Coordinates of C-alpha atoms in Angstrom, one line a residue:
Chain A
M21 CA 85.7 82.5 119.9
S22 CA 87.3 84.5 117.3
T23 CA 88.4 83.2 114.1
T24 CA 90.9 85.7 113.4
V25 CA 93.3 86.6 116.3
D26 CA 93.3 90.3 115.6
T27 CA 89.5 90.8 116.5
K28 CA 90.2 89.5 120.1
V29 CA 90.1 92.4 123.1
P30 CA 92.5 91.1 125.1
A31 CA 90.9 88.6 127.9
V32 CA 91.2 91.2 131.0
P33 CA 89.7 89.2 134.4
A34 CA 86.4 90.6 135.0
R35 CA 87.5 91.7 138.3
P36 CA 91.0 93.1 138.4
A37 CA 93.8 90.8 138.9
A38 CA 94.3 92.1 142.5
E39 CA 91.1 90.5 144.1
Q40 CA 91.3 87.5 141.9
A41 CA 94.6 86.7 144.3
P42 CA 93.3 84.8 147.1
A43 CA 90.7 83.3 144.3
Q44 CA 94.0 81.7 142.9
S45 CA 93.8 79.2 145.6
K46 CA 92.7 75.6 144.8
G47 CA 89.0 76.6 146.2
Y48 CA 88.9 79.2 143.3
W49 CA 89.7 75.8 140.5
Q50 CA 87.1 73.5 142.3
G51 CA 84.5 76.7 142.0
V52 CA 85.5 76.6 138.2
G53 CA 85.4 73.1 137.8
A54 CA 81.9 73.0 140.0
R55 CA 80.6 75.6 137.5
L56 CA 81.6 74.1 134.3
S57 CA 80.4 70.4 135.1
R58 CA 77.0 72.4 135.3
D59 CA 77.1 73.4 132.2
P60 CA 75.4 70.7 129.9
V61 CA 76.8 72.5 126.5
A62 CA 80.5 72.4 127.8
M63 CA 80.4 68.9 128.9
V64 CA 78.9 67.2 125.7
C65 CA 82.0 69.5 123.8
A66 CA 84.7 67.9 126.5
G67 CA 83.4 64.6 126.1
L68 CA 83.1 64.7 122.0
L69 CA 86.9 66.0 122.1
T70 CA 88.0 63.3 124.7
L71 CA 86.7 60.6 122.5
L72 CA 88.4 62.6 119.3
L73 CA 91.3 62.7 121.1
A74 CA 91.3 59.1 122.4
A75 CA 90.7 58.0 118.5
V76 CA 93.3 60.0 117.6
V77 CA 96.0 58.9 119.9
F78 CA 95.0 55.4 119.9
A79 CA 94.2 55.2 116.1
P80 CA 97.2 52.3 115.9
L81 CA 95.3 50.2 118.1
L82 CA 91.6 50.3 116.6
P83 CA 90.7 47.8 114.0
L84 CA 91.1 50.7 111.3
A85 CA 92.2 49.9 107.6
D86 CA 95.7 51.3 106.6
P87 CA 95.1 54.8 105.4
F88 CA 97.5 54.8 102.9
T89 CA 96.3 51.9 100.8
G90 CA 93.9 52.6 98.3
S91 CA 92.6 50.1 95.5
M92 CA 92.1 51.5 91.9
I93 CA 88.6 49.7 91.7
S94 CA 86.8 51.0 94.9
R95 CA 87.2 54.3 94.4
L96 CA 85.4 56.9 95.9
K97 CA 82.7 54.2 97.1
P98 CA 79.9 56.1 99.0
I99 CA 79.2 56.0 103.1
G100 CA 77.8 52.6 104.4
T101 CA 79.7 50.6 101.8
E102 CA 80.5 47.2 103.4
G103 CA 84.2 47.3 104.8
H104 CA 84.4 50.9 104.5
I105 CA 81.4 52.7 106.9
L106 CA 82.2 55.8 105.4
G107 CA 83.1 55.4 102.2
T108 CA 86.8 55.6 100.6
D109 CA 88.6 58.6 98.8
E110 CA 89.3 59.3 95.2
L111 CA 92.5 56.6 95.3
G112 CA 90.1 54.2 97.0
R113 CA 91.4 54.8 100.5
D114 CA 89.3 54.1 103.8
M115 CA 87.9 57.3 104.3
L116 CA 87.4 56.3 108.1
A117 CA 90.8 55.4 108.8
R118 CA 91.8 58.5 107.0
L119 CA 89.8 61.0 109.0
I120 CA 91.3 59.2 112.2
Y121 CA 94.8 59.7 111.1
G122 CA 93.7 62.9 109.6
G123 CA 92.6 64.2 113.4
R124 CA 96.2 63.3 114.2
L125 CA 98.1 66.0 112.3
T126 CA 95.0 68.4 112.0
L127 CA 94.5 68.3 116.1
M128 CA 98.6 68.5 116.6
L129 CA 98.9 71.4 114.0
G130 CA 96.3 73.2 115.8
L131 CA 97.2 72.8 119.0
L132 CA 101.2 72.8 118.8
P133 CA 101.6 76.6 117.8
V134 CA 98.7 77.5 120.2
I135 CA 101.0 75.9 123.0
F136 CA 104.4 77.2 121.9
A137 CA 103.1 80.5 121.6
F138 CA 101.7 80.7 124.7
L139 CA 105.0 80.0 126.5
I140 CA 106.6 82.4 124.0
G141 CA 104.3 84.5 124.2
T142 CA 103.7 84.9 128.2
F143 CA 107.6 84.9 128.8
L144 CA 107.7 88.4 126.2
G145 CA 104.5 89.8 127.7
V146 CA 105.8 89.1 130.8
L147 CA 109.4 90.5 130.5
A148 CA 107.7 93.4 128.7
G149 CA 105.0 94.4 131.1
Y150 CA 107.4 93.7 134.4
V151 CA 110.5 95.4 133.1
G152 CA 109.0 98.4 131.5
G153 CA 110.9 101.1 130.0
W154 CA 112.8 100.4 126.6
L155 CA 112.5 96.9 126.6
N156 CA 108.8 97.1 126.9
T157 CA 108.9 99.8 124.0
V158 CA 110.8 97.3 121.9
I159 CA 108.7 94.0 122.4
M160 CA 105.7 95.8 122.3
R161 CA 106.1 98.4 119.0
T162 CA 107.7 94.8 117.2
V163 CA 104.3 93.2 118.3
D164 CA 102.1 96.3 116.8
V165 CA 103.7 95.6 113.5
F166 CA 102.8 92.1 113.6
F167 CA 99.3 93.2 114.5
A168 CA 99.3 95.4 111.3
F169 CA 98.8 91.8 109.1
P170 CA 95.4 90.0 109.3
S171 CA 96.2 86.1 110.9
I172 CA 95.5 84.4 107.8
L173 CA 97.6 86.7 105.3
L174 CA 100.4 86.4 108.4
A175 CA 100.3 82.3 108.1
I176 CA 100.2 82.2 104.3
A177 CA 102.7 85.0 104.0
I178 CA 105.5 82.7 106.2
S179 CA 104.2 79.3 105.0
G180 CA 104.4 80.9 101.9
A181 CA 107.9 81.9 102.0
L182 CA 109.2 79.0 103.9
G183 CA 107.6 76.4 101.7
A184 CA 105.5 73.2 102.3
G185 CA 105.8 71.2 105.3
I186 CA 104.7 70.3 108.9
V187 CA 107.5 71.7 110.8
N188 CA 106.9 75.1 108.7
S189 CA 103.4 75.1 109.1
L190 CA 103.9 74.8 113.0
V191 CA 106.7 77.3 112.8
S192 CA 104.2 79.8 110.9
L193 CA 101.5 79.7 112.9
T194 CA 103.2 80.0 115.9
I195 CA 104.7 83.0 115.0
V196 CA 101.2 84.1 114.1
F197 CA 100.0 83.5 117.6
I198 CA 103.1 85.2 119.3
P199 CA 101.8 88.9 119.1
P200 CA 98.1 88.2 120.4
I201 CA 99.3 86.4 123.3
T202 CA 102.1 88.7 124.1
R203 CA 99.8 91.6 124.0
V204 CA 97.4 89.9 126.6
A205 CA 100.2 89.0 128.6
E206 CA 101.8 92.5 128.6
S207 CA 98.6 94.2 129.6
V208 CA 97.7 91.4 132.6
T209 CA 101.7 91.9 133.9
A210 CA 101.1 95.6 133.8
S211 CA 98.1 96.1 135.7
V212 CA 99.4 93.1 138.5
R213 CA 103.2 94.9 138.7
S214 CA 101.6 98.3 139.9
L215 CA 99.5 96.7 142.9
E216 CA 100.7 97.1 146.4
Y217 CA 101.8 93.4 147.4
V218 CA 104.3 93.5 144.6
D219 CA 105.7 96.4 145.5
A220 CA 105.8 94.9 149.2
A221 CA 107.2 92.1 148.0
R222 CA 109.9 93.9 146.1
I223 CA 110.5 96.4 149.1
S224 CA 111.3 93.3 151.4
G225 CA 114.4 92.3 149.3
A226 CA 112.9 89.7 146.8
R227 CA 114.9 89.0 144.0
A228 CA 112.8 90.2 140.5
L229 CA 112.6 86.2 139.4
T230 CA 110.8 85.9 142.7
V231 CA 108.6 88.6 142.3
V232 CA 107.4 87.1 138.8
R233 CA 107.4 83.8 139.7
V234 CA 105.4 84.1 142.9
H235 CA 103.4 87.0 142.5
V236 CA 102.9 87.7 138.9
L237 CA 102.5 84.5 136.9
G238 CA 100.2 83.1 139.6
N239 CA 98.0 86.4 138.9
V240 CA 98.5 86.5 134.7
M241 CA 98.2 82.8 134.0
S242 CA 94.9 82.2 134.2
P243 CA 93.4 85.0 131.9
I244 CA 96.4 84.4 129.5
F245 CA 95.4 80.6 129.4
V246 CA 92.0 81.1 129.0
Y247 CA 92.9 83.7 126.1
A248 CA 94.9 81.0 124.4
T249 CA 92.1 78.5 124.4
S250 CA 90.4 80.8 122.6
L251 CA 92.6 80.4 120.0
T252 CA 92.9 77.2 119.5
S253 CA 89.8 76.7 116.9
V254 CA 91.0 79.7 114.9
S255 CA 94.6 77.7 115.2
M256 CA 93.0 74.5 113.7
I257 CA 90.9 76.1 111.2
L258 CA 94.2 77.9 109.8
A259 CA 95.9 74.9 110.1
A260 CA 93.8 72.7 107.9
G261 CA 93.8 76.0 105.7
L262 CA 97.1 76.2 105.0
S263 CA 97.3 72.5 103.7
F264 CA 94.2 73.3 101.9
L265 CA 96.2 75.6 99.5
G266 CA 98.9 72.8 99.5
L267 CA 101.0 74.8 102.1
G268 CA 101.4 72.7 105.7
V269 CA 100.9 68.6 105.4
K270 CA 102.2 67.3 101.9
P271 CA 100.3 63.9 100.6
P272 CA 99.9 61.0 100.6
Q273 CA 99.8 62.2 104.5
P274 CA 95.9 62.1 105.5
E275 CA 94.9 65.8 106.8
W276 CA 91.8 66.8 107.1
G277 CA 92.3 70.4 105.0
L278 CA 94.3 68.3 102.6
M279 CA 91.6 66.0 102.1
L280 CA 89.2 68.4 101.8
N281 CA 91.1 69.6 99.0
T282 CA 92.0 66.4 97.2
L283 CA 88.3 65.4 97.6
R284 CA 87.1 68.9 95.7
T285 CA 87.0 67.0 92.3
A286 CA 84.4 64.8 94.1
I287 CA 81.9 66.8 94.7
Y288 CA 79.8 66.3 91.7
I289 CA 80.0 62.7 92.2
D290 CA 79.3 62.0 96.2
P291 CA 79.2 66.0 97.6
V292 CA 78.6 64.2 100.9
L293 CA 81.6 62.2 101.0
A294 CA 83.6 65.3 99.6
A295 CA 82.3 67.2 102.8
L296 CA 82.9 65.3 105.2
P297 CA 86.6 66.1 106.0
G298 CA 84.9 69.6 106.1
A299 CA 82.8 68.8 108.7
M300 CA 85.3 66.8 110.9
I301 CA 86.9 70.4 111.2
F302 CA 83.9 72.4 111.7
L303 CA 82.8 70.2 114.5
T304 CA 85.8 69.9 115.9
S305 CA 86.5 73.8 116.0
L306 CA 82.7 74.3 117.3
C307 CA 83.3 72.0 120.6
L308 CA 86.3 73.9 121.0
N309 CA 84.4 77.2 120.7
L310 CA 81.7 76.3 122.9
L311 CA 84.1 74.6 125.8
S312 CA 86.2 77.9 125.5
D313 CA 83.3 79.8 126.0
G314 CA 81.7 77.7 129.0
L315 CA 85.4 77.9 130.7
R316 CA 85.2 81.8 130.2
S317 CA 82.2 82.1 131.8
A318 CA 83.0 79.3 134.3
M319 CA 85.7 81.7 135.7
N320 CA 83.7 84.6 135.4
I321 CA 85.2 86.6 132.4
K322 CA 83.9 88.9 130.5
D323 CA 84.4 89.5 126.9
Chain B
M13 CA 90.9 116.6 117.7
L14 CA 93.4 117.9 115.5
A15 CA 96.4 116.4 117.7
Y16 CA 94.4 112.9 118.3
T17 CA 93.9 113.0 114.2
L18 CA 97.9 113.8 113.9
Q19 CA 99.2 111.4 116.2
R20 CA 97.5 108.4 114.4
L21 CA 98.4 109.5 111.1
L22 CA 102.2 109.9 112.3
Y23 CA 101.8 106.5 113.8
V24 CA 100.8 105.1 110.4
I25 CA 104.9 105.4 109.1
P26 CA 106.8 103.2 111.9
V27 CA 104.0 100.3 111.5
A28 CA 104.2 100.7 107.5
F29 CA 107.8 101.0 107.7
G30 CA 107.9 97.6 109.9
V31 CA 105.4 96.1 107.4
S32 CA 107.6 96.7 104.7
V33 CA 110.8 95.1 106.6
I34 CA 108.6 91.9 107.2
C35 CA 107.5 91.7 104.0
F36 CA 111.4 92.1 102.9
M37 CA 112.4 89.6 105.3
L38 CA 109.9 86.9 103.5
V39 CA 112.1 86.5 100.5
H40 CA 115.1 85.7 102.8
I41 CA 113.9 83.3 105.4
A42 CA 113.5 80.9 103.1
P43 CA 115.9 78.1 102.6
G44 CA 118.3 79.2 99.9
D45 CA 117.6 82.2 98.0
P46 CA 114.7 83.2 96.0
L47 CA 116.2 82.0 92.7
T48 CA 117.1 78.2 94.0
A49 CA 113.7 77.3 92.9
V50 CA 113.4 78.3 89.5
M51 CA 117.4 77.7 88.5
P52 CA 118.1 75.5 85.9
I53 CA 119.9 72.1 87.8
D54 CA 122.6 72.4 85.7
A55 CA 123.4 76.1 85.7
T56 CA 127.3 76.5 86.2
A57 CA 128.8 78.3 89.3
E58 CA 129.4 81.7 86.9
Q59 CA 125.8 81.7 85.9
Q60 CA 124.3 81.1 89.1
A61 CA 126.3 84.4 90.0
A62 CA 125.4 86.2 87.0
M63 CA 121.5 85.6 87.7
R64 CA 122.2 86.5 91.5
A65 CA 124.0 89.7 90.2
E66 CA 120.9 90.3 88.0
Y67 CA 118.2 90.4 90.6
G68 CA 120.8 92.1 93.0
F69 CA 121.0 88.8 95.6
D70 CA 124.6 89.0 95.5
K71 CA 124.6 92.2 97.7
P72 CA 124.4 92.5 101.5
L73 CA 121.1 92.4 103.2
P74 CA 120.8 95.9 104.9
V75 CA 121.8 97.1 100.7
Q76 CA 119.2 94.7 99.5
F77 CA 116.6 96.1 101.8
A78 CA 117.3 100.0 101.0
I79 CA 117.2 99.1 97.3
W80 CA 113.9 97.1 97.4
F81 CA 112.7 99.9 99.7
G82 CA 113.7 102.9 97.7
N83 CA 111.8 100.4 94.4
A84 CA 108.5 100.0 96.3
L85 CA 108.3 103.9 97.4
Q86 CA 108.2 104.5 93.8
G87 CA 105.1 101.7 93.3
D88 CA 108.5 99.4 91.8
L89 CA 107.7 95.6 93.8
G90 CA 110.1 94.0 91.1
A91 CA 109.8 91.5 88.9
S92 CA 108.0 88.2 89.3
I93 CA 110.7 85.4 88.6
A94 CA 107.9 83.0 87.4
T95 CA 106.7 85.1 84.6
G96 CA 108.9 88.2 84.6
R97 CA 106.3 90.7 84.4
S98 CA 106.3 93.6 87.1
V99 CA 104.7 92.3 90.5
S100 CA 102.9 95.7 90.5
S101 CA 101.2 95.4 87.4
E102 CA 99.8 91.7 88.4
V103 CA 99.1 92.8 92.1
S104 CA 97.2 96.0 90.8
R105 CA 95.0 93.9 88.5
A106 CA 93.8 91.4 90.8
V107 CA 93.7 93.7 94.0
G108 CA 90.6 95.3 92.5
N109 CA 88.7 92.1 92.2
T110 CA 89.3 91.3 95.9
L111 CA 88.2 94.7 97.2
I112 CA 85.2 94.2 95.3
L113 CA 85.0 90.7 97.1
A114 CA 85.6 92.1 100.5
F115 CA 83.3 95.1 100.0
A116 CA 80.5 92.8 99.1
A117 CA 80.8 90.9 102.0
S118 CA 80.8 93.6 104.2
L119 CA 77.7 95.0 102.6
I120 CA 76.0 91.3 103.9
G121 CA 78.3 90.7 107.0
F122 CA 78.3 93.9 108.9
P123 CA 74.7 95.1 108.7
L124 CA 73.6 91.7 109.7
G125 CA 76.0 91.3 112.5
I126 CA 74.7 94.6 114.3
F127 CA 71.4 93.6 113.9
F128 CA 71.5 90.1 115.1
G129 CA 74.1 91.6 117.5
F130 CA 71.1 94.1 119.0
V131 CA 68.6 92.0 118.6
A132 CA 70.1 89.4 121.0
G133 CA 71.6 91.8 123.1
I134 CA 68.0 93.4 124.2
F135 CA 66.4 90.3 124.4
K136 CA 69.1 88.7 126.5
D137 CA 68.3 84.9 128.2
T138 CA 65.3 84.7 125.9
L139 CA 64.7 82.3 123.0
I140 CA 66.1 84.5 120.8
D141 CA 69.0 85.3 122.2
R142 CA 70.1 81.4 122.5
A143 CA 69.0 81.3 118.6
V144 CA 71.4 84.1 117.8
T145 CA 74.1 83.2 120.1
A146 CA 74.2 79.7 118.6
F147 CA 73.9 80.8 114.9
A148 CA 76.9 83.3 115.7
I149 CA 78.9 80.8 117.2
T150 CA 78.3 78.0 114.0
G151 CA 79.4 81.2 111.7
V152 CA 82.7 81.9 114.1
S153 CA 83.3 77.8 114.1
V154 CA 82.9 77.2 110.6
P155 CA 86.3 76.8 108.3
N156 CA 84.8 79.0 105.0
Y157 CA 86.9 77.6 102.4
W158 CA 84.6 74.4 103.4
L159 CA 81.7 76.7 103.9
G160 CA 82.2 77.6 100.5
I161 CA 82.4 74.2 99.0
V162 CA 79.4 73.5 100.7
L163 CA 77.2 76.0 99.3
V164 CA 78.5 75.3 96.0
V165 CA 76.9 71.8 96.2
I166 CA 74.2 73.1 97.2
F167 CA 73.4 76.4 95.0
S168 CA 75.3 74.8 91.9
V169 CA 75.5 71.5 91.7
T170 CA 72.4 70.8 93.3
L171 CA 69.8 73.6 92.5
G172 CA 72.0 75.1 89.8
W173 CA 71.1 78.1 90.9
L174 CA 74.3 80.0 90.7
P175 CA 77.8 79.5 89.1
S176 CA 80.4 77.9 90.8
T177 CA 83.5 79.6 90.0
G178 CA 84.6 82.6 88.3
A179 CA 83.5 86.2 88.2
G180 CA 82.1 87.1 85.5
P181 CA 80.2 85.2 82.6
G182 CA 82.6 83.5 80.1
G183 CA 85.5 83.5 82.5
S184 CA 85.3 87.4 82.3
T185 CA 87.8 89.1 84.9
N186 CA 86.7 92.5 84.4
W187 CA 83.9 93.2 87.1
A188 CA 80.8 95.3 86.3
W189 CA 78.0 95.9 88.4
D190 CA 75.5 94.2 86.3
F191 CA 72.9 91.1 87.3
E192 CA 75.2 88.7 85.2
H193 CA 78.2 89.5 87.3
L194 CA 76.3 89.7 90.8
R195 CA 75.2 86.4 90.3
F196 CA 79.1 85.1 90.2
I197 CA 79.8 87.2 93.5
I198 CA 76.7 86.0 95.6
L199 CA 78.5 82.7 96.7
P200 CA 82.0 83.9 97.5
A201 CA 80.8 87.1 99.3
V202 CA 78.2 84.9 101.4
T203 CA 81.0 82.6 102.4
L204 CA 83.4 85.4 103.1
A205 CA 80.6 87.5 105.3
V206 CA 79.7 84.4 107.6
V207 CA 82.7 84.5 110.2
P208 CA 82.9 88.2 110.5
M209 CA 79.2 88.5 110.8
G210 CA 79.2 85.7 113.8
I211 CA 82.1 87.9 115.3
V212 CA 80.4 91.2 115.1
T213 CA 76.9 89.5 116.4
R214 CA 79.2 88.4 119.3
T215 CA 80.6 91.3 120.1
V216 CA 77.3 93.5 119.6
R217 CA 75.7 91.3 121.7
A218 CA 77.9 91.6 124.7
L219 CA 78.3 95.3 124.3
V220 CA 74.6 96.3 124.2
G221 CA 73.7 93.2 127.2
D222 CA 76.7 95.4 129.0
I223 CA 75.0 98.6 128.4
L224 CA 71.9 97.8 129.2
S225 CA 72.7 96.6 132.8
Q226 CA 74.2 99.7 133.7
D227 CA 72.8 102.2 136.2
F228 CA 72.1 105.0 133.6
V229 CA 69.9 103.1 131.6
G230 CA 67.8 102.5 135.0
A231 CA 67.5 105.6 135.3
L232 CA 66.2 106.6 132.0
R233 CA 63.6 103.8 132.4
A234 CA 62.8 105.6 135.7
K235 CA 62.4 109.0 134.4
G236 CA 59.8 107.5 131.5
L237 CA 62.3 107.8 128.2
S238 CA 60.5 105.5 126.0
Q239 CA 62.0 102.0 124.8
V240 CA 63.3 104.0 121.4
G241 CA 64.7 106.5 123.7
V242 CA 66.9 104.0 125.4
L243 CA 67.8 102.4 122.5
R244 CA 68.9 105.4 120.9
H245 CA 71.5 105.9 124.2
V246 CA 72.6 102.5 123.7
V247 CA 73.6 102.9 120.0
R248 CA 75.5 105.9 120.9
N249 CA 77.7 103.6 123.7
V250 CA 77.8 100.9 121.5
T251 CA 79.2 102.7 118.4
P252 CA 82.9 103.6 119.1
T253 CA 83.7 99.4 119.8
A254 CA 81.2 98.3 117.2
L255 CA 83.1 100.1 114.7
S256 CA 86.9 99.4 115.4
V257 CA 85.5 95.4 115.4
V258 CA 84.5 96.3 112.2
G259 CA 87.7 97.9 111.5
L260 CA 89.7 94.7 112.6
Q261 CA 87.2 92.3 110.5
L262 CA 88.1 94.3 107.4
G263 CA 91.6 93.0 107.6
Y264 CA 89.8 89.6 107.8
L265 CA 87.8 90.0 104.9
L266 CA 91.2 90.8 102.8
G267 CA 93.0 87.5 104.4
G268 CA 90.2 85.6 104.4
S269 CA 89.5 86.2 100.6
I270 CA 92.3 84.4 99.5
L271 CA 91.0 80.8 100.9
I272 CA 87.8 81.9 99.5
E273 CA 89.0 83.1 95.9
T274 CA 91.0 79.4 95.8
V275 CA 87.7 77.7 96.2
F276 CA 85.5 79.7 93.6
N277 CA 88.5 80.4 91.2
W278 CA 88.0 84.8 92.2
P279 CA 90.5 86.1 90.0
G280 CA 91.8 88.4 92.7
T281 CA 95.0 88.6 95.0
G282 CA 93.8 85.2 96.7
F283 CA 94.4 83.6 93.1
L284 CA 97.6 85.4 92.3
L285 CA 98.8 84.3 95.9
S286 CA 98.2 80.7 95.0
N287 CA 100.0 80.5 91.9
A288 CA 103.2 82.6 93.5
I289 CA 103.2 79.8 96.3
F290 CA 103.0 76.6 93.5
Q291 CA 105.5 78.3 91.5
R292 CA 107.6 79.6 94.7
D293 CA 107.5 83.2 93.1
L294 CA 108.7 84.8 96.2
P295 CA 108.5 88.4 94.8
L296 CA 104.8 87.8 93.8
L297 CA 104.2 86.7 97.0
Q298 CA 106.1 89.3 98.8
G299 CA 104.7 92.4 96.9
T300 CA 100.8 90.6 97.2
I301 CA 101.6 90.7 100.6
L302 CA 102.6 93.7 101.2
V303 CA 99.9 95.6 99.3
L304 CA 97.1 93.5 101.4
A305 CA 99.0 94.2 104.4
L306 CA 99.5 98.3 103.2
F307 CA 95.3 98.2 102.9
F308 CA 94.7 96.8 106.2
V309 CA 96.6 99.5 107.8
F310 CA 95.0 102.2 105.9
A311 CA 91.6 100.3 106.7
N312 CA 92.3 100.8 110.5
L313 CA 93.3 104.4 110.0
I314 CA 90.5 105.5 108.3
V315 CA 88.3 104.0 110.9
D316 CA 90.2 105.3 113.8
L317 CA 90.0 108.5 112.1
L318 CA 86.2 108.0 112.3
Q319 CA 86.7 107.2 115.9
P320 CA 86.2 110.8 116.9
L321 CA 83.1 111.7 115.3
V322 CA 81.3 108.7 117.3
D323 CA 83.0 108.8 120.4
P324 CA 83.1 112.4 121.5
R325 CA 85.5 111.9 124.3
I326 CA 88.3 111.4 121.9
K327 CA 87.7 115.0 120.6
R328 CA 88.1 116.0 124.3
G329 CA 91.3 114.2 124.9

């Protein structure tokens, strides 16, 4: 949900993880799916996101104009111009093509950091929560320090130091999302670790790795995953924000945040056109948030 | 109470130290060293070495950190590579404007968020609740740098009611609490307030709804307590969590203002940071980030120290 990571109270399951254990079976996920499909808002959002994702992935196959070719005589054509359904930008490039190709980068820069941070954060959090002791202290105190930075500030700090570029933007956003995911992963793992069946597995002679894989991960993955999905919209807004600031994607690459920035000068000429890339960020982020909310209530997770 | 206060105060020290380490490292994670970007292309190896020595970049990292940290403790954050001016004086001039903007935004965002959250929580699952929830999720989903541009289009370009950029008439950067200056802060403050307002609304709504469904509320109603009396109990239970969410949102206001200041040309730290980014002025970037992060650490400290006043359980330990 939230637009800053730091606000989020860890998404611990409403029921203790132990009670959830039997529910992790196939039946549980079928129940979640069934509840989710009865949520009209979530289904509409899922549909729109699928449509967007399909358009973005299959952009080269669509009958679109070239997003890089501009024309000095057809700059800032309004929406509805013949041949340019959504008009043209400040360099005369087709807006529809740039919005769709721009979505590729914006979505990629928004989703990949959450996926990377999900993998790294889960690893660190489970390690800290399961092993405990000094390892826990080292990992979690480091995480605490990163929490002292508001997420946007940290993203801008790391991106600003590394310089503009897609890879640098991915790196900085991944670093921003590792601490909150680690914290959630650590707290759910610590609560699962002290449960009797985990003790039983350990006493029966199972190796630590087996216990983690079979008994811990199965129980902690879903709350961590749901928490991570709630970060995707923040991540996308931050990624576009970095490009908007001149970090992240460099021109002439189409990217929603960067397009919003370069079109700012056009707000006096055609405000609706200038607001289009931002409207795309907004609608996508709204869909991501509503879908994540729907998933949470389908899984019966409370804030 | 005293133990809690002391413990909380002491906790700040390692965190502030860790924050300094991270800010120090910012300069050194960049490829090359901070001087590469500003060094003339035809500088000879000796000239480069002399310049490195002048800025102290030739020493081993731990030594550099010790020197930098010692200076920072005395309020010296080094010199801007682009302008040669002291980073501390640049930041202290700008940070006041950022704090004013954050303060104005918190005056708008927090009271409204708490109010909406309460209303939605009390009238849970009614039309009012749905409207507030929809409003709140719109608030948390909106990229505020875009919202700023939209508000400028509506209120400056189309209606001509409010100025679109700057912090005062005639490009003045010295803030004053008068009508002329207040006109300039309305749009950036509203823009900055929207996201925290949405988050506070959602949190308070969930809290109020949760508490109203608990057994003790039923008991209070059963013994004939008035609606207002019941609400007093709810407020007491909601306040501690609401306070900590508000504390975290202060950090959002400090960080989020960077983008908003860029949109509105507000002469604060965000403006300073975007200059630092464009000129690859790493000492300026480092100093600004350090000051903002420390403000956030201390804002959270103050919120934590206020907690026992609203939550007696902490006092008892």
